[in-house]
A tleap script that builds the chain and sets N, CA, C and O, in Angstrom:
source leaprc.protein.ff14SB
mol = sequence {
  NILE VAL ARG ARG GLY SER PHE LEU PRO GLU
  CYS SER TYR GLU TRP LEU ASP PRO PHE LYS
  ALA GLU ILE SER ASP LYS LEU ILE ASP ASN
  LEU LEU ASN LEU SER GLU LEU PRO ASN ILE
  LYS ASP ASP ASP ARG LEU LEU VAL GLN ILE
  ALA ASP THR ILE PHE ASN LEU ASP SER LEU
  ASN GLU SER ALA LEU ALA MET LYS CYS ILE
  ALA LEU THR ASN MET GLY LYS ARG SER ILE
  ALA ASN SER SER TYR ASN ARG PHE ALA LYS
  ASP TYR GLU ASN MET TYR GLY THR PRO TYR
  SER ILE SER PHE SER GLU ILE MET LYS ALA
  CARG
}
set mol.1.N position { -5.805 -12.419 8.199 }
set mol.1.CA position { -4.574 -12.491 8.975 }
set mol.1.C position { -3.594 -11.411 8.507 }
set mol.1.O position { -2.962 -10.740 9.323 }
set mol.2.N position { -3.479 -11.256 7.211 }
set mol.2.CA position { -2.512 -10.301 6.660 }
set mol.2.C position { -2.925 -8.866 6.976 }
set mol.2.O position { -2.063 -8.005 7.155 }
set mol.3.N position { -4.219 -8.596 7.045 }
set mol.3.CA position { -4.683 -7.229 7.323 }
set mol.3.C position { -4.256 -6.742 8.700 }
set mol.3.O position { -4.268 -5.538 8.955 }
set mol.4.N position { -3.879 -7.651 9.593 }
set mol.4.CA position { -3.462 -7.267 10.943 }
set mol.4.C position { -2.083 -6.633 10.988 }
set mol.4.O position { -1.753 -5.955 11.961 }
set mol.5.N position { -1.278 -6.835 9.970 }
set mol.5.CA position { 0.040 -6.208 9.955 }
set mol.5.C position { 1.141 -7.148 9.519 }
set mol.5.O position { 0.894 -8.202 8.934 }
set mol.6.N position { 2.348 -6.747 9.815 }
set mol.6.CA position { 3.523 -7.489 9.370 }
set mol.6.C position { 3.642 -8.845 10.062 }
set mol.6.O position { 3.024 -9.097 11.097 }
set mol.7.N position { 4.438 -9.689 9.469 }
set mol.7.CA position { 4.666 -11.046 9.958 }
set mol.7.C position { 5.549 -11.016 11.203 }
set mol.7.O position { 6.641 -10.448 11.176 }
set mol.8.N position { 5.089 -11.614 12.273 }
set mol.8.CA position { 5.802 -11.703 13.552 }
set mol.8.C position { 6.343 -10.349 14.028 }
set mol.8.O position { 7.546 -10.214 14.253 }
set mol.9.N position { 5.482 -9.359 14.181 }
set mol.9.CA position { 5.983 -8.028 14.557 }
set mol.9.C position { 6.608 -7.975 15.949 }
set mol.9.O position { 7.434 -7.107 16.229 }
set mol.10.N position { 6.219 -8.890 16.807 }
set mol.10.CA position { 6.754 -8.885 18.173 }
set mol.10.C position { 8.131 -9.540 18.277 }
set mol.10.O position { 8.789 -9.462 19.315 }
set mol.11.N position { 8.552 -10.179 17.203 }
set mol.11.CA position { 9.860 -10.846 17.201 }
set mol.11.C position { 10.876 -9.977 16.462 }
set mol.11.O position { 10.699 -9.669 15.283 }
set mol.12.N position { 11.922 -9.592 17.151 }
set mol.12.CA position { 12.944 -8.754 16.514 }
set mol.12.C position { 14.323 -9.386 16.690 }
set mol.12.O position { 15.172 -8.895 17.434 }
set mol.13.N position { 14.505 -10.481 15.983 }
set mol.13.CA position { 15.801 -11.149 15.960 }
set mol.13.C position { 16.444 -10.905 14.601 }
set mol.13.O position { 15.796 -11.031 13.562 }
set mol.14.N position { 17.700 -10.563 14.623 }
set mol.14.CA position { 18.394 -10.242 13.383 }
set mol.14.C position { 18.344 -11.401 12.387 }
set mol.14.O position { 18.193 -11.176 11.186 }
set mol.15.N position { 18.466 -12.623 12.867 }
set mol.15.CA position { 18.460 -13.785 11.984 }
set mol.15.C position { 17.095 -13.998 11.336 }
set mol.15.O position { 17.004 -14.666 10.306 }
set mol.16.N position { 16.036 -13.445 11.916 }
set mol.16.CA position { 14.685 -13.628 11.407 }
set mol.16.C position { 14.322 -12.588 10.344 }
set mol.16.O position { 13.400 -12.806 9.558 }
set mol.17.N position { 15.029 -11.475 10.314 }
set mol.17.CA position { 14.698 -10.367 9.415 }
set mol.17.C position { 14.629 -10.768 7.937 }
set mol.17.O position { 13.686 -10.358 7.259 }
set mol.18.N position { 15.571 -11.543 7.406 }
set mol.18.CA position { 15.458 -11.912 5.986 }
set mol.18.C position { 14.197 -12.733 5.683 }
set mol.18.O position { 13.607 -12.586 4.613 }
set mol.19.N position { 13.793 -13.580 6.602 }
set mol.19.CA position { 12.588 -14.382 6.399 }
set mol.19.C position { 11.344 -13.500 6.433 }
set mol.19.O position { 10.437 -13.659 5.617 }
set mol.20.N position { 11.311 -12.576 7.378 }
set mol.20.CA position { 10.182 -11.663 7.485 }
set mol.20.C position { 10.074 -10.787 6.229 }
set mol.20.O position { 8.974 -10.553 5.729 }
set mol.21.N position { 11.202 -10.310 5.726 }
set mol.21.CA position { 11.205 -9.479 4.524 }
set mol.21.C position { 10.723 -10.276 3.314 }
set mol.21.O position { 9.949 -9.771 2.501 }
set mol.22.N position { 11.179 -11.515 3.198 }
set mol.22.CA position { 10.772 -12.353 2.067 }
set mol.22.C position { 9.270 -12.629 2.109 }
set mol.22.O position { 8.600 -12.572 1.077 }
set mol.23.N position { 8.752 -12.920 3.268 }
set mol.23.CA position { 7.318 -13.180 3.405 }
set mol.23.C position { 6.524 -11.918 3.070 }
set mol.23.O position { 5.523 -11.994 2.358 }
set mol.24.N position { 6.950 -10.773 3.567 }
set mol.24.CA position { 6.267 -9.514 3.259 }
set mol.24.C position { 6.286 -9.228 1.761 }
set mol.24.O position { 5.272 -8.830 1.188 }
set mol.25.N position { 7.435 -9.428 1.131 }
set mol.25.CA position { 7.544 -9.192 -0.313 }
set mol.25.C position { 6.597 -10.094 -1.090 }
set mol.25.O position { 5.930 -9.640 -2.019 }
set mol.26.N position { 6.535 -11.355 -0.720 }
set mol.26.CA position { 5.647 -12.292 -1.418 }
set mol.26.C position { 4.184 -11.944 -1.183 }
set mol.26.O position { 3.369 -12.042 -2.100 }
set mol.27.N position { 3.848 -11.543 0.022 }
set mol.27.CA position { 2.470 -11.142 0.307 }
set mol.27.C position { 2.078 -9.920 -0.519 }
set mol.27.O position { 0.989 -9.871 -1.089 }
set mol.28.N position { 2.966 -8.942 -0.578 }
set mol.28.CA position { 2.682 -7.740 -1.362 }
set mol.28.C position { 2.510 -8.095 -2.830 }
set mol.28.O position { 1.569 -7.626 -3.470 }
set mol.29.N position { 3.403 -8.915 -3.375 }
set mol.29.CA position { 3.286 -9.333 -4.779 }
set mol.29.C position { 1.960 -10.040 -5.025 }
set mol.29.O position { 1.292 -9.782 -6.026 }
set mol.30.N position { 1.579 -10.929 -4.115 }
set mol.30.CA position { 0.320 -11.655 -4.281 }
set mol.30.C position { -0.882 -10.716 -4.191 }
set mol.30.O position { -1.842 -10.867 -4.947 }
set mol.31.N position { -0.837 -9.756 -3.281 }
set mol.31.CA position { -1.942 -8.797 -3.164 }
set mol.31.C position { -2.043 -7.912 -4.408 }
set mol.31.O position { -3.144 -7.615 -4.870 }
set mol.32.N position { -0.912 -7.495 -4.943 }
set mol.32.CA position { -0.937 -6.694 -6.172 }
set mol.32.C position { -1.475 -7.511 -7.341 }
set mol.32.O position { -2.246 -6.996 -8.151 }
set mol.33.N position { -1.081 -8.766 -7.436 }
set mol.33.CA position { -1.617 -9.637 -8.484 }
set mol.33.C position { -3.112 -9.861 -8.303 }
set mol.33.O position { -3.867 -9.874 -9.276 }
set mol.34.N position { -3.531 -10.034 -7.073 }
set mol.34.CA position { -4.945 -10.220 -6.761 }
set mol.34.C position { -5.757 -9.011 -7.201 }
set mol.34.O position { -6.868 -9.157 -7.711 }
set mol.35.N position { -5.212 -7.833 -7.008 }
set mol.35.CA position { -5.940 -6.604 -7.361 }
set mol.35.C position { -6.168 -6.472 -8.864 }
set mol.35.O position { -6.996 -5.666 -9.285 }
set mol.36.N position { -5.464 -7.234 -9.668 }
set mol.36.CA position { -5.605 -7.171 -11.122 }
set mol.36.C position { -6.598 -8.198 -11.671 }
set mol.36.O position { -6.889 -8.187 -12.867 }
set mol.37.N position { -7.120 -9.077 -10.826 }
set mol.37.CA position { -8.085 -10.070 -11.293 }
set mol.37.C position { -9.369 -9.376 -11.743 }
set mol.37.O position { -9.802 -8.405 -11.123 }
set mol.38.N position { -9.980 -9.874 -12.828 }
set mol.38.CA position { -11.160 -9.200 -13.389 }
set mol.38.C position { -12.290 -8.947 -12.384 }
set mol.38.O position { -12.905 -7.881 -12.411 }
set mol.39.N position { -12.564 -9.885 -11.524 }
set mol.39.CA position { -13.678 -9.715 -10.589 }
set mol.39.C position { -13.314 -8.838 -9.397 }
set mol.39.O position { -14.185 -8.509 -8.592 }
set mol.40.N position { -12.058 -8.458 -9.267 }
set mol.40.CA position { -11.616 -7.637 -8.138 }
set mol.40.C position { -11.259 -6.220 -8.581 }
set mol.40.O position { -11.514 -5.263 -7.851 }
set mol.41.N position { -10.674 -6.077 -9.767 }
set mol.41.CA position { -10.181 -4.754 -10.174 }
set mol.41.C position { -11.287 -3.720 -10.357 }
set mol.41.O position { -11.000 -2.528 -10.466 }
set mol.42.N position { -12.529 -4.150 -10.394 }
set mol.42.CA position { -13.642 -3.212 -10.493 }
set mol.42.C position { -14.355 -3.011 -9.156 }
set mol.42.O position { -15.347 -2.286 -9.087 }
set mol.43.N position { -13.862 -3.642 -8.107 }
set mol.43.CA position { -14.468 -3.526 -6.774 }
set mol.43.C position { -13.641 -2.535 -5.958 }
set mol.43.O position { -12.686 -2.912 -5.279 }
set mol.44.N position { -14.026 -1.270 -6.038 }
set mol.44.CA position { -13.223 -0.212 -5.405 }
set mol.44.C position { -13.098 -0.381 -3.899 }
set mol.44.O position { -12.040 -0.108 -3.333 }
set mol.45.N position { -14.156 -0.823 -3.248 }
set mol.45.CA position { -14.110 -1.020 -1.796 }
set mol.45.C position { -13.052 -2.066 -1.445 }
set mol.45.O position { -12.273 -1.876 -0.511 }
set mol.46.N position { -13.025 -3.154 -2.184 }
set mol.46.CA position { -12.036 -4.209 -1.947 }
set mol.46.C position { -10.626 -3.732 -2.284 }
set mol.46.O position { -9.671 -4.105 -1.604 }
set mol.47.N position { -10.484 -2.920 -3.314 }
set mol.47.CA position { -9.163 -2.385 -3.671 }
set mol.47.C position { -8.609 -1.496 -2.564 }
set mol.47.O position { -7.407 -1.510 -2.300 }
set mol.48.N position { -9.472 -0.728 -1.917 }
set mol.48.CA position { -9.023 0.094 -0.783 }
set mol.48.C position { -8.541 -0.816 0.347 }
set mol.48.O position { -7.525 -0.533 0.983 }
set mol.49.N position { -9.260 -1.895 0.594 }
set mol.49.CA position { -8.838 -2.834 1.645 }
set mol.49.C position { -7.512 -3.494 1.295 }
set mol.49.O position { -6.658 -3.672 2.163 }
set mol.50.N position { -7.336 -3.856 0.040 }
set mol.50.CA position { -6.072 -4.463 -0.396 }
set mol.50.C position { -4.932 -3.448 -0.232 }
set mol.50.O position { -3.859 -3.793 0.262 }
set mol.51.N position { -5.165 -2.215 -0.642 }
set mol.51.CA position { -4.127 -1.173 -0.508 }
set mol.51.C position { -3.768 -0.963 0.961 }
set mol.51.O position { -2.591 -0.856 1.303 }
set mol.52.N position { -4.778 -0.903 1.832 }
set mol.52.CA position { -4.507 -0.719 3.263 }
set mol.52.C position { -3.724 -1.897 3.833 }
set mol.52.O position { -2.872 -1.719 4.704 }
set mol.53.N position { -4.010 -3.092 3.345 }
set mol.53.CA position { -3.270 -4.273 3.795 }
set mol.53.C position { -1.818 -4.194 3.350 }
set mol.53.O position { -0.911 -4.533 4.110 }
set mol.54.N position { -1.600 -3.751 2.127 }
set mol.54.CA position { -0.229 -3.576 1.641 }
set mol.54.C position { 0.495 -2.525 2.485 }
set mol.54.O position { 1.667 -2.696 2.820 }
set mol.55.N position { -0.200 -1.443 2.828 }
set mol.55.CA position { 0.416 -0.407 3.663 }
set mol.55.C position { 0.797 -0.942 5.045 }
set mol.55.O position { 1.746 -0.449 5.655 }
set mol.56.N position { 0.073 -1.935 5.541 }
set mol.56.CA position { 0.457 -2.559 6.816 }
set mol.56.C position { 1.801 -3.260 6.704 }
set mol.56.O position { 2.533 -3.382 7.686 }
set mol.57.N position { 2.118 -3.717 5.508 }
set mol.57.CA position { 3.375 -4.426 5.279 }
set mol.57.C position { 4.483 -3.486 4.800 }
set mol.57.O position { 5.658 -3.692 5.104 }
set mol.58.N position { 4.098 -2.461 4.054 }
set mol.58.CA position { 5.055 -1.510 3.477 }
set mol.58.C position { 4.367 -0.153 3.390 }
set mol.58.O position { 3.626 0.112 2.443 }
set mol.59.N position { 4.608 0.693 4.362 }
set mol.59.CA position { 3.889 1.961 4.470 }
set mol.59.C position { 4.190 2.935 3.333 }
set mol.59.O position { 3.487 3.935 3.184 }
set mol.60.N position { 5.214 2.666 2.534 }
set mol.60.CA position { 5.571 3.561 1.437 }
set mol.60.C position { 5.488 2.862 0.080 }
set mol.60.O position { 6.292 3.129 -0.814 }
set mol.61.N position { 4.520 1.973 -0.066 }
set mol.61.CA position { 4.338 1.256 -1.326 }
set mol.61.C position { 3.568 2.141 -2.307 }
set mol.61.O position { 2.403 2.466 -2.082 }
set mol.62.N position { 4.229 2.522 -3.386 }
set mol.62.CA position { 3.647 3.445 -4.342 }
set mol.62.C position { 2.489 2.834 -5.117 }
set mol.62.O position { 1.548 3.543 -5.471 }
set mol.63.N position { 2.536 1.549 -5.385 }
set mol.63.CA position { 1.432 0.888 -6.084 }
set mol.63.C position { 0.173 0.903 -5.230 }
set mol.63.O position { -0.927 1.112 -5.741 }
set mol.64.N position { 0.332 0.681 -3.937 }
set mol.64.CA position { -0.810 0.721 -3.028 }
set mol.64.C position { -1.385 2.131 -2.960 }
set mol.64.O position { -2.602 2.302 -2.890 }
set mol.65.N position { -0.522 3.135 -2.981 }
set mol.65.CA position { -0.989 4.518 -2.961 }
set mol.65.C position { -1.865 4.799 -4.184 }
set mol.65.O position { -2.971 5.324 -4.053 }
set mol.66.N position { -1.374 4.451 -5.354 }
set mol.66.CA position { -2.142 4.693 -6.580 }
set mol.66.C position { -3.463 3.931 -6.547 }
set mol.66.O position { -4.510 4.480 -6.891 }
set mol.67.N position { -3.412 2.669 -6.134 }
set mol.67.CA position { -4.616 1.848 -6.062 }
set mol.67.C position { -5.651 2.497 -5.145 }
set mol.67.O position { -6.826 2.598 -5.498 }
set mol.68.N position { -5.214 2.929 -3.985 }
set mol.68.CA position { -6.128 3.499 -3.001 }
set mol.68.C position { -6.694 4.836 -3.476 }
set mol.68.O position { -7.900 5.063 -3.373 }
set mol.69.N position { -5.859 5.710 -3.987 }
set mol.69.CA position { -6.330 7.025 -4.436 }
set mol.69.C position { -7.332 6.890 -5.581 }
set mol.69.O position { -8.361 7.566 -5.584 }
set mol.70.N position { -7.047 6.043 -6.529 }
set mol.70.CA position { -7.950 5.851 -7.667 }
set mol.70.C position { -9.266 5.237 -7.207 }
set mol.70.O position { -10.337 5.688 -7.615 }
set mol.71.N position { -9.195 4.215 -6.364 }
set mol.71.CA position { -10.416 3.558 -5.888 }
set mol.71.C position { -11.275 4.523 -5.072 }
set mol.71.O position { -12.492 4.569 -5.251 }
set mol.72.N position { -10.654 5.290 -4.180 }
set mol.72.CA position { -11.412 6.250 -3.381 }
set mol.72.C position { -12.068 7.312 -4.263 }
set mol.72.O position { -13.219 7.685 -4.033 }
set mol.73.N position { -11.354 7.791 -5.254 }
set mol.73.CA position { -11.914 8.779 -6.172 }
set mol.73.C position { -13.087 8.187 -6.945 }
set mol.73.O position { -14.105 8.852 -7.135 }
set mol.74.N position { -12.951 6.955 -7.384 }
set mol.74.CA position { -14.054 6.275 -8.080 }
set mol.74.C position { -15.283 6.144 -7.186 }
set mol.74.O position { -16.414 6.126 -7.672 }
set mol.75.N position { -15.058 6.052 -5.893 }
set mol.75.CA position { -16.151 5.923 -4.929 }
set mol.75.C position { -16.728 7.293 -4.552 }
set mol.75.O position { -17.649 7.374 -3.740 }
set mol.76.N position { -16.197 8.353 -5.130 }
set mol.76.CA position { -16.670 9.697 -4.826 }
set mol.76.C position { -16.047 10.285 -3.571 }
set mol.76.O position { -16.591 11.224 -2.990 }
set mol.77.N position { -14.914 9.745 -3.150 }
set mol.77.CA position { -14.239 10.197 -1.930 }
set mol.77.C position { -12.890 10.818 -2.267 }
set mol.77.O position { -11.845 10.409 -1.762 }
set mol.78.N position { -12.950 11.812 -3.131 }
set mol.78.CA position { -11.708 12.446 -3.599 }
set mol.78.C position { -10.946 13.131 -2.464 }
set mol.78.O position { -9.715 13.114 -2.454 }
set mol.79.N position { -11.653 13.727 -1.518 }
set mol.79.CA position { -10.953 14.409 -0.426 }
set mol.79.C position { -10.214 13.408 0.465 }
set mol.79.O position { -9.128 13.705 0.963 }
set mol.80.N position { -10.792 12.236 0.665 }
set mol.80.CA position { -10.110 11.194 1.437 }
set mol.80.C position { -8.902 10.688 0.651 }
set mol.80.O position { -7.844 10.419 1.221 }
set mol.81.N position { -9.074 10.561 -0.665 }
set mol.81.CA position { -7.948 10.150 -1.516 }
set mol.81.C position { -6.816 11.164 -1.426 }
set mol.81.O position { -5.647 10.799 -1.311 }
set mol.82.N position { -7.177 12.433 -1.481 }
set mol.82.CA position { -6.172 13.495 -1.399 }
set mol.82.C position { -5.492 13.483 -0.033 }
set mol.82.O position { -4.280 13.681 0.051 }
set mol.83.N position { -6.249 13.256 1.035 }
set mol.83.CA position { -5.658 13.170 2.376 }
set mol.83.C position { -4.705 11.986 2.484 }
set mol.83.O position { -3.638 12.089 3.090 }
set mol.84.N position { -5.095 10.865 1.893 }
set mol.84.CA position { -4.228 9.673 1.895 }
set mol.84.C position { -2.927 9.969 1.161 }
set mol.84.O position { -1.845 9.587 1.606 }
set mol.85.N position { -3.053 10.659 0.023 }
set mol.85.CA position { -1.864 11.032 -0.736 }
set mol.85.C position { -0.957 11.949 0.094 }
set mol.85.O position { 0.252 11.730 0.168 }
set mol.86.N position { -1.549 12.975 0.717 }
set mol.86.CA position { -0.757 13.930 1.501 }
set mol.86.C position { -0.045 13.250 2.671 }
set mol.86.O position { 1.104 13.578 2.967 }
set mol.87.N position { -0.713 12.309 3.336 }
set mol.87.CA position { -0.094 11.569 4.441 }
set mol.87.C position { 1.081 10.737 3.921 }
set mol.87.O position { 2.143 10.695 4.541 }
set mol.88.N position { 0.878 10.072 2.765 }
set mol.88.CA position { 1.939 9.280 2.149 }
set mol.88.C position { 3.129 10.177 1.809 }
set mol.88.O position { 4.273 9.844 2.122 }
set mol.89.N position { 2.854 11.323 1.162 }
set mol.89.CA position { 3.931 12.230 0.743 }
set mol.89.C position { 4.709 12.743 1.952 }
set mol.89.O position { 5.932 12.868 1.897 }
set mol.90.N position { 4.014 13.034 3.026 }
set mol.90.CA position { 4.682 13.505 4.246 }
set mol.90.C position { 5.563 12.399 4.833 }
set mol.90.O position { 6.712 12.647 5.198 }
set mol.91.N position { 5.024 11.178 4.922 }
set mol.91.CA position { 5.806 10.045 5.434 }
set mol.91.C position { 7.014 9.771 4.544 }
set mol.91.O position { 8.100 9.467 5.038 }
set mol.92.N position { 6.820 9.879 3.231 }
set mol.92.CA position { 7.903 9.662 2.276 }
set mol.92.C position { 9.028 10.676 2.514 }
set mol.92.O position { 10.203 10.316 2.572 }
set mol.93.N position { 8.647 11.937 2.650 }
set mol.93.CA position { 9.657 12.974 2.862 }
set mol.93.C position { 10.367 12.789 4.204 }
set mol.93.O position { 11.576 12.997 4.305 }
set mol.94.N position { 9.622 12.401 5.222 }
set mol.94.CA position { 10.244 12.143 6.530 }
set mol.94.C position { 11.229 10.985 6.459 }
set mol.94.O position { 12.283 11.021 7.094 }
set mol.95.N position { 10.889 9.967 5.694 }
set mol.95.CA position { 11.739 8.780 5.603 }
set mol.95.C position { 12.973 9.018 4.723 }
set mol.95.O position { 14.086 8.637 5.087 }
set mol.96.N position { 12.765 9.648 3.566 }
set mol.96.CA position { 13.845 9.775 2.591 }
set mol.96.C position { 14.494 11.152 2.550 }
set mol.96.O position { 15.527 11.328 1.904 }
set mol.97.N position { 13.907 12.125 3.226 }
set mol.97.CA position { 14.486 13.456 3.244 }
set mol.97.C position { 14.347 14.208 1.945 }
set mol.97.O position { 15.044 15.198 1.723 }
set mol.98.N position { 13.461 13.756 1.084 }
set mol.98.CA position { 13.209 14.415 -0.192 }
set mol.98.C position { 11.711 14.339 -0.488 }
set mol.98.O position { 11.053 13.361 -0.133 }
set mol.99.N position { 11.177 15.369 -1.136 }
set mol.99.CA position { 9.739 15.346 -1.430 }
set mol.99.C position { 9.371 14.216 -2.394 }
set mol.99.O position { 10.169 13.821 -3.244 }
set mol.100.N position { 8.157 13.708 -2.243 }
set mol.100.CA position { 7.647 12.673 -3.154 }
set mol.100.C position { 7.474 13.303 -4.524 }
set mol.100.O position { 6.849 14.358 -4.637 }
set mol.101.N position { 8.008 12.688 -5.560 }
set mol.101.CA position { 8.117 13.332 -6.874 }
set mol.101.C position { 6.875 13.195 -7.753 }
set mol.101.O position { 6.785 13.865 -8.781 }
set mol.102.N position { 5.924 12.355 -7.384 }
set mol.102.CA position { 4.733 12.151 -8.207 }
set mol.102.C position { 3.566 12.900 -7.557 }
set mol.102.O position { 3.259 12.690 -6.384 }
set mol.103.N position { 2.937 13.757 -8.320 }
set mol.103.CA position { 1.832 14.551 -7.774 }
set mol.103.C position { 0.540 13.728 -7.741 }
set mol.103.O position { 0.422 12.693 -8.395 }
set mol.104.N position { -0.406 14.216 -6.970 }
set mol.104.CA position { -1.713 13.563 -6.886 }
set mol.104.C position { -2.370 13.513 -8.269 }
set mol.104.O position { -2.947 12.493 -8.648 }
set mol.105.N position { -2.281 14.600 -9.009 }
set mol.105.CA position { -2.902 14.618 -10.334 }
set mol.105.C position { -2.234 13.622 -11.297 }
set mol.105.O position { -2.903 13.049 -12.157 }
set mol.106.N position { -0.926 13.416 -11.154 }
set mol.106.CA position { -0.237 12.415 -11.992 }
set mol.106.C position { -0.721 11.008 -11.654 }
set mol.106.O position { -0.881 10.176 -12.547 }
set mol.107.N position { -0.952 10.743 -10.388 }
set mol.107.CA position { -1.474 9.427 -9.995 }
set mol.107.C position { -2.859 9.224 -10.587 }
set mol.107.O position { -3.182 8.139 -11.070 }
set mol.108.N position { -3.668 10.264 -10.548 }
set mol.108.CA position { -5.034 10.150 -11.043 }
set mol.108.C position { -5.082 10.001 -12.556 }
set mol.108.O position { -6.022 9.406 -13.082 }
set mol.109.N position { -4.082 10.532 -13.275 }
set mol.109.CA position { -4.015 10.386 -14.737 }
set mol.109.C position { -3.752 8.930 -15.132 }
set mol.109.O position { -4.084 8.524 -16.245 }
set mol.110.N position { -3.161 8.148 -14.233 }
set mol.110.CA position { -2.787 6.761 -14.541 }
set mol.110.C position { -3.997 5.838 -14.565 }
set mol.110.O position { -3.882 4.670 -14.935 }
set mol.111.N position { -5.160 6.361 -14.171 }
set mol.111.CA position { -6.357 5.523 -14.138 }
set mol.111.C position { -6.585 4.989 -15.476 }
set mol.111.O position { -7.545 4.249 -15.691 }
savepdb mol mol.pdb
quit
């Protein structure tokens, strides 16, 4: 259900926004905690799915970016990881008007 996107995306009522934000925040926290479980943190394919699910809720989540880039690189898909990073950096700059300050190589060093 969560992989489909944000909570109640078709409803745009101002009074509903705080509830939607709280649910998204809790889902992201739970997904990040899930990614740290011993039987999951070594499953790169599942980590990519978790990162993509987080991106459905928060397209500029830096933890999801690192998770996805590292998992893709571990799977031998470094060019896809680099493309994912470049797309994130472009979206970040478009949203905030400033370049993303963490380089791809810095993310990969965090492994």
